């Protein structure tokens, strides 16, 4: 029987792993600790390794795994920054990730937040919390079927968002990407520049990666081109937006509403409980106090399907490497 050592296991993963084991007849040992120089010896005698971790893997780990005859590390998420890919390759270790665990989960979050903005739900909830049940013009929503949605970055997630808006609500979809996707032309029209797409859109949805070319692509100038009642959703990467410029644009009425699942200064805060701690980041404080912003801590991905797929695909990649020394999810 194949034996897999699983590091960084959370409670929510345990039942999923047990189900997978029953289907495959593999034996999986679940450890809550992550893979480090101090914990690597625990996987001696196993055939493959999987982990879920943000922390850099100690450089000595690759050689130790090699000495145990282990040929893989399956990261149960998309990001693989913790790994030294060259050193892994030198030691015959194949690193795999799970890049496409559920584009639909992020897309559904995006649609939910766009509706939140278009129907003024956030402000309505705040008013109702104060027992104000009156109907005023600022509560009037707009119907999605009459609106234009701009998808900036028509990759896996962007295309899923486009389909939901087009087929689900009848919205008009404009797309912008450095590479146009032929299949996407069935439900969206590509536009040549971001400026053009931004000036026409009622909802702007960002799905670009973080790169030098995309850093603060939504700066003061770009934000000034948005429609005054436009809704901006960023479930891509925080650095796509100059957050101070966005807050100014909202204050000055250049934009209607922003829903941010990613924030450029999120790293010290996301996944931590600050309910009894002071937030020192003044931009974050400003953002949290703005009633035209709905902020969520990088949880667009977080659904039952995503967690299941991360576990299943990482364990499946481990089996593939044990059996054939290759996997479609290898990154080195
Ligand atoms: P993807 O690689 O499938 O799509 C990205 C698209 O951006 C590609 O089509 C690419 O051609 C395009 N692109 C790259 N550089 C560009 C540029 N300079 N100008 C225009 N287009 C450009 O990626 P994806 O899986 O759809 O992910 C999109 C974003 O969502 C990523 O930033 C990813 O990190 C983020 N994400 C967020 C969450 C979350 O929970 N909030 C979860 C997963 C992914």
Coordinates of C-alpha atoms and ligand atoms in Angstrom, one line a residue:
X1 CA 0.0 0.0 0.0
X2 CA 1.2 3.5 -0.9
X3 CA 2.0 5.7 2.2
X4 CA 1.7 9.5 2.1
X5 CA 2.7 11.8 4.8
X6 CA 0.6 14.9 5.0
X7 CA 1.9 18.0 6.8
X8 CA 0.0 21.2 7.8
X9 CA -3.4 19.4 8.1
X10 CA -6.3 21.4 9.4
X11 CA -9.5 20.0 11.0
X12 CA -11.6 20.8 8.0
X13 CA -9.3 18.6 5.8
X14 CA -9.5 15.5 7.9
X15 CA -12.8 14.1 6.7
X16 CA -11.9 14.9 3.1
X17 CA -8.7 13.0 3.5
X18 CA -10.5 10.0 5.0
X19 CA -12.9 9.9 2.1
X20 CA -10.1 10.0 -0.4
X21 CA -8.2 7.2 1.4
X22 CA -11.3 5.0 1.2
X23 CA -11.5 5.5 -2.5
X24 CA -7.8 5.0 -3.3
X25 CA -6.7 2.5 -0.7
X26 CA -3.7 4.7 0.1
X27 CA -2.5 5.2 3.6
X28 CA -2.3 8.9 4.7
X29 CA -0.8 10.0 8.0
X30 CA -2.1 13.5 9.0
X31 CA 0.2 15.9 10.9
X32 CA -0.9 19.4 12.0
X33 CA 2.7 20.6 11.9
X34 CA 4.2 22.0 8.7
X35 CA 7.2 20.7 6.8
X36 CA 10.4 22.0 8.4
X37 CA 14.0 20.8 9.2
X38 CA 12.6 19.8 12.6
X39 CA 9.7 17.8 11.3
X40 CA 11.0 16.2 8.1
X41 CA 12.3 13.0 9.8
X42 CA 8.7 12.1 10.6
X43 CA 8.1 11.2 6.9
X44 CA 10.9 8.6 6.7
X45 CA 9.5 5.3 5.4
X46 CA 6.7 7.1 3.5
X47 CA 6.4 7.2 -0.3
X48 CA 5.3 10.8 -0.8
X49 CA 4.7 14.1 0.9
X50 CA 2.0 16.9 0.9
X51 CA 1.8 20.1 2.8
X52 CA -0.2 23.3 3.2
X53 CA 2.1 26.1 4.2
X54 CA 3.1 29.7 3.6
X55 CA 6.4 29.4 5.5
X56 CA 9.6 28.9 3.5
X57 CA 10.7 25.2 3.4
X58 CA 14.2 24.9 5.1
X59 CA 16.8 24.3 2.4
X60 CA 18.1 21.1 4.1
X61 CA 14.7 19.5 3.7
X62 CA 15.2 18.6 0.0
X63 CA 18.3 16.6 0.6
X64 CA 16.8 14.8 3.6
X65 CA 13.7 13.9 1.5
X66 CA 16.0 12.5 -1.2
X67 CA 17.9 10.4 1.3
X68 CA 14.5 8.9 2.3
X69 CA 13.7 8.1 -1.4
X70 CA 10.8 10.6 -1.5
X71 CA 10.4 12.3 -4.9
X72 CA 7.6 14.9 -4.3
X73 CA 6.1 17.7 -2.2
X74 CA 2.5 18.4 -3.1
X75 CA 1.5 21.9 -2.0
X76 CA -2.3 22.1 -1.3
X77 CA -2.7 25.6 -2.7
X78 CA -1.9 27.6 -5.8
X79 CA 1.1 29.6 -4.4
X80 CA 4.5 27.8 -4.3
X81 CA 6.7 30.7 -3.0
X82 CA 7.8 28.6 0.0
X83 CA 9.9 26.4 -2.3
X84 CA 13.4 26.7 -3.8
X85 CA 12.6 25.1 -7.1
X86 CA 16.2 24.8 -8.3
X87 CA 17.3 23.0 -5.1
X88 CA 14.3 20.8 -5.3
X89 CA 15.1 19.8 -8.9
X90 CA 18.8 19.2 -8.0
X91 CA 17.5 16.7 -5.3
X92 CA 15.1 15.0 -7.7
X93 CA 12.0 16.4 -5.8
X94 CA 9.0 17.4 -7.9
X95 CA 6.9 20.2 -6.4
X96 CA 3.3 20.3 -7.4
X97 CA 0.6 22.9 -6.6
X98 CA -3.2 23.2 -7.2
X99 CA -3.6 26.2 -9.5
X100 CA -7.3 25.8 -10.5
X101 CA -8.9 24.5 -7.3
X102 CA -12.2 26.4 -8.0
X103 CA -12.3 29.5 -10.2
X104 CA -16.1 29.4 -9.8
X105 CA -15.7 30.0 -6.0
X106 CA -13.9 33.3 -6.6
X107 CA -16.3 34.1 -9.5
X108 CA -19.4 33.6 -7.2
X109 CA -17.8 35.9 -4.6
X110 CA -17.3 38.5 -7.2
X111 CA -20.9 38.3 -8.4
X112 CA -22.1 38.5 -4.8
X113 CA -20.1 41.6 -4.1
X114 CA -21.1 43.3 -7.4
X115 CA -24.8 42.7 -6.4
X116 CA -23.9 44.1 -2.9
X117 CA -22.8 47.3 -4.6
X118 CA -25.4 47.5 -7.3
X119 CA -28.3 46.9 -4.8
X120 CA -26.7 49.1 -2.0
X121 CA -27.1 46.1 0.3
X122 CA -24.2 47.1 2.5
X123 CA -25.6 50.6 3.2
X124 CA -29.1 49.2 3.6
X125 CA -27.9 46.7 6.3
X126 CA -26.2 49.5 8.1
X127 CA -29.4 51.6 8.1
X128 CA -31.6 48.7 9.2
X129 CA -29.1 48.0 12.1
X130 CA -30.0 51.5 13.2
X131 CA -33.8 50.7 12.8
X132 CA -34.1 53.1 9.9
X133 CA -36.6 51.4 7.5
X134 CA -37.4 54.3 5.3
X135 CA -37.1 54.2 1.5
X136 CA -34.9 56.8 -0.1
X137 CA -33.4 57.4 -3.5
X138 CA -29.9 56.3 -2.5
X139 CA -31.3 52.8 -1.8
X140 CA -32.6 52.4 -5.3
X141 CA -30.8 49.5 -7.1
X142 CA -30.0 48.9 -10.7
X143 CA -30.8 45.8 -12.7
X144 CA -27.8 43.7 -13.9
X145 CA -29.4 42.9 -17.2
X146 CA -29.2 46.6 -18.1
X147 CA -25.6 47.0 -17.0
X148 CA -22.1 46.7 -18.6
X149 CA -19.5 44.6 -16.8
X150 CA -15.8 45.0 -17.4
X151 CA -13.7 41.9 -16.9
X152 CA -10.0 42.9 -16.6
X153 CA -8.0 39.7 -17.0
X154 CA -10.0 37.0 -18.9
X155 CA -8.2 34.0 -17.4
X156 CA -9.8 31.2 -15.5
X157 CA -11.6 33.3 -12.9
X158 CA -12.4 36.3 -15.2
X159 CA -14.1 34.1 -17.7
X160 CA -16.1 32.4 -15.1
X161 CA -17.3 35.8 -13.8
X162 CA -18.1 36.9 -17.4
X163 CA -20.3 33.8 -18.0
X164 CA -22.2 34.2 -14.7
X165 CA -23.0 37.8 -15.5
X166 CA -23.8 37.2 -19.2
X167 CA -25.8 33.9 -19.0
X168 CA -27.2 34.4 -15.5
X169 CA -28.2 38.1 -15.6
X170 CA -28.1 39.1 -19.2
X171 CA -25.4 41.8 -18.6
X172 CA -23.3 43.1 -21.5
X173 CA -19.7 42.0 -21.0
X174 CA -16.5 43.8 -22.1
X175 CA -13.1 42.1 -21.6
X176 CA -9.5 43.2 -21.5
X177 CA -6.5 41.0 -21.6
X178 CA -3.1 40.9 -23.2
X179 CA -4.1 37.5 -24.7
X180 CA -7.6 37.3 -26.1
X181 CA -9.4 34.0 -25.5
X182 CA -11.3 32.8 -28.6
X183 CA -13.9 30.8 -26.6
X184 CA -14.7 33.8 -24.5
X185 CA -15.8 35.8 -27.5
X186 CA -19.1 33.9 -27.4
X187 CA -20.1 35.9 -24.3
X188 CA -17.8 39.0 -24.2
X189 CA -16.5 41.7 -26.5
X190 CA -12.8 42.5 -26.2
X191 CA -11.7 46.1 -25.9
X192 CA -8.2 47.3 -26.8
X193 CA -7.4 49.5 -23.7
X194 CA -8.2 49.5 -20.0
X195 CA -9.1 53.2 -20.3
X196 CA -11.9 52.4 -22.8
X197 CA -13.3 49.5 -20.9
X198 CA -13.3 51.5 -17.6
X199 CA -15.1 54.5 -19.0
X200 CA -18.0 52.2 -20.3
X201 CA -18.5 49.9 -17.3
X202 CA -21.0 49.9 -14.5
X203 CA -19.2 47.0 -12.8
X204 CA -15.4 46.6 -13.0
X205 CA -13.9 43.3 -11.9
X206 CA -10.2 42.8 -11.6
X207 CA -8.6 39.3 -12.3
X208 CA -5.0 40.1 -13.1
X209 CA -1.9 38.7 -11.5
X210 CA 0.5 40.8 -9.5
X211 CA 3.4 41.8 -11.8
X212 CA 5.5 45.0 -12.4
X213 CA 3.1 45.8 -15.4
X214 CA 0.0 45.5 -13.2
X215 CA 1.2 47.3 -10.1
X216 CA -1.3 50.1 -9.2
X217 CA -2.9 49.8 -12.6
X218 CA -5.9 51.4 -10.9
X219 CA -4.2 54.6 -9.9
X220 CA -5.6 58.2 -9.5
X221 CA -5.7 58.7 -13.2
X222 CA -7.5 55.4 -14.1
X223 CA -10.0 55.9 -11.2
X224 CA -10.9 59.3 -12.5
X225 CA -12.1 57.7 -15.7
X226 CA -14.6 55.4 -14.0
X227 CA -18.3 56.1 -14.1
X228 CA -19.3 58.0 -10.9
X229 CA -21.6 55.2 -9.8
X230 CA -19.4 52.3 -10.9
X231 CA -18.8 49.4 -8.6
X232 CA -15.2 48.1 -8.5
X233 CA -14.6 44.5 -7.3
X234 CA -11.0 43.3 -6.6
X235 CA -10.7 39.6 -5.9
X236 CA -7.4 39.5 -7.8
X237 CA -4.4 41.0 -6.1
X238 CA -4.2 44.0 -3.7
X239 CA -1.4 45.7 -5.5
X240 CA -3.6 46.2 -8.6
X241 CA -5.1 49.2 -6.8
X242 CA -3.4 52.3 -5.3
X243 CA -5.6 52.1 -2.1
X244 CA -5.1 55.7 -1.0
X245 CA -6.1 56.9 -4.5
X246 CA -9.2 54.6 -4.4
X247 CA -10.3 56.0 -1.0
X248 CA -9.8 59.6 -2.4
X249 CA -11.8 58.7 -5.5
X250 CA -14.7 57.3 -3.4
X251 CA -14.6 60.4 -1.1
X252 CA -14.6 62.7 -4.1
X253 CA -17.4 60.8 -5.8
X254 CA -15.4 59.5 -8.8
X255 CA -16.6 56.0 -8.0
X256 CA -19.7 54.5 -6.3
X257 CA -18.6 51.5 -4.3
X258 CA -15.6 49.2 -3.9
X259 CA -15.5 45.6 -2.8
X260 CA -12.0 44.4 -1.9
X261 CA -11.1 40.9 -1.0
X262 CA -7.4 41.7 -1.5
X263 CA -5.6 44.7 -0.1
X264 CA -2.0 45.6 -0.8
X265 CA -1.0 45.8 2.9
X266 CA -2.9 42.6 3.9
X267 CA 0.1 40.4 4.8
X268 CA 0.3 41.3 8.5
X269 CA -3.5 41.0 9.0
X270 CA -5.0 38.3 6.9
X271 CA -5.8 35.1 8.8
X272 CA -5.1 36.9 12.2
X273 CA -7.7 38.0 14.8
X274 CA -7.2 41.7 15.5
X275 CA -10.4 42.2 17.5
X276 CA -8.4 43.0 20.6
X277 CA -5.3 44.5 18.9
X278 CA -4.7 47.9 17.4
X279 CA -4.4 48.2 13.6
X280 CA -1.3 50.4 12.9
X281 CA -1.8 50.5 9.1
X282 CA -3.6 53.9 8.6
X283 CA -4.7 53.1 5.1
X284 CA -6.4 49.9 6.3
X285 CA -8.1 51.9 9.1
X286 CA -9.3 54.4 6.5
X287 CA -10.5 51.6 4.3
X288 CA -12.4 49.9 7.1
X289 CA -14.1 53.1 8.1
X290 CA -15.3 53.9 4.6
X291 CA -19.0 53.1 4.2
X292 CA -18.5 52.8 0.4
X293 CA -16.1 49.9 0.9
X294 CA -16.8 46.3 1.7
X295 CA -13.6 44.6 2.7
X296 CA -13.1 40.8 3.2
X297 CA -9.8 39.2 4.3
X298 CA -8.8 37.2 1.1
X299 CA -11.6 34.7 1.5
X300 CA -13.1 34.7 -2.0
X301 CA -11.6 31.3 -2.7
X302 CA -12.8 29.8 0.6
X303 CA -15.6 27.3 -0.1
X304 CA -16.2 23.6 0.5
X305 CA -15.3 22.9 -3.1
X306 CA -12.0 24.7 -2.9
X307 CA -10.9 22.8 0.2
X308 CA -12.0 19.5 -1.3
X309 CA -10.2 20.1 -4.6
X310 CA -7.0 21.3 -2.9
X311 CA -6.8 18.0 -0.9
X312 CA -7.9 15.7 -3.7
X313 CA -5.6 17.2 -6.3
X314 CA -2.6 17.4 -4.1
X315 CA -3.0 13.7 -3.0
X316 CA -3.7 12.6 -6.6
X317 CA -0.5 14.4 -7.8
X318 CA 1.5 12.6 -5.1
X319 CA 0.2 9.3 -6.3
X320 CA 1.0 10.2 -9.9
X321 CA 4.6 11.0 -9.0
X322 CA 5.0 7.9 -6.9
X323 CA 3.6 5.8 -9.9
X324 CA 5.0 7.7 -13.0
X325 CA 7.4 10.3 -11.7
X326 CA 5.3 13.1 -13.3
X327 CA 2.2 15.2 -12.7
X328 CA 0.3 17.8 -14.7
X329 CA 0.5 20.1 -11.7
X330 CA 4.3 20.0 -11.4
X331 CA 6.0 23.5 -11.2
X332 CA 9.6 22.4 -11.6
Ligands
LIG1 P1 -5.1 33.3 -14.9 O1 -3.7 33.2 -15.1 O2 -6.0 32.2 -15.4 O3 -5.6 34.7 -15.6 C1 -4.9 35.9 -15.5 C2 -5.1 36.6 -16.8 O4 -4.5 37.9 -16.7 C3 -4.5 35.9 -18.1 O5 -5.6 35.7 -19.0 C4 -3.4 36.8 -18.5 O6 -3.3 36.8 -19.9 C5 -3.9 38.2 -18.0 N1 -2.8 39.1 -17.9 C6 -1.6 39.0 -17.3 N2 -1.0 40.1 -17.3 C7 -1.7 41.1 -17.9 C8 -1.6 42.4 -18.2 N3 -0.5 43.1 -17.9 N4 -2.6 43.1 -18.8 C9 -3.7 42.4 -19.1 N5 -3.9 41.1 -18.9 C10 -3.0 40.4 -18.3 O7 -5.4 33.6 -13.4 P2 -6.7 33.3 -12.5 O8 -6.6 31.9 -11.9 O9 -7.9 33.7 -13.3 O10 -6.4 34.3 -11.3 C11 -6.6 35.7 -11.4 C12 -6.2 36.4 -10.2 O11 -7.0 36.0 -9.1 C13 -4.8 36.2 -9.7 O12 -4.2 37.4 -9.4 C14 -4.9 35.3 -8.5 O13 -3.8 35.5 -7.7 C15 -6.2 35.8 -7.9 N6 -6.8 34.9 -7.0 C16 -7.5 35.4 -5.9 C17 -8.1 34.5 -5.0 C18 -8.9 35.0 -3.8 O14 -9.2 34.3 -2.9 N7 -9.1 36.3 -3.7 C19 -8.0 33.1 -5.2 C20 -7.4 32.7 -6.3 C21 -6.8 33.5 -7.2

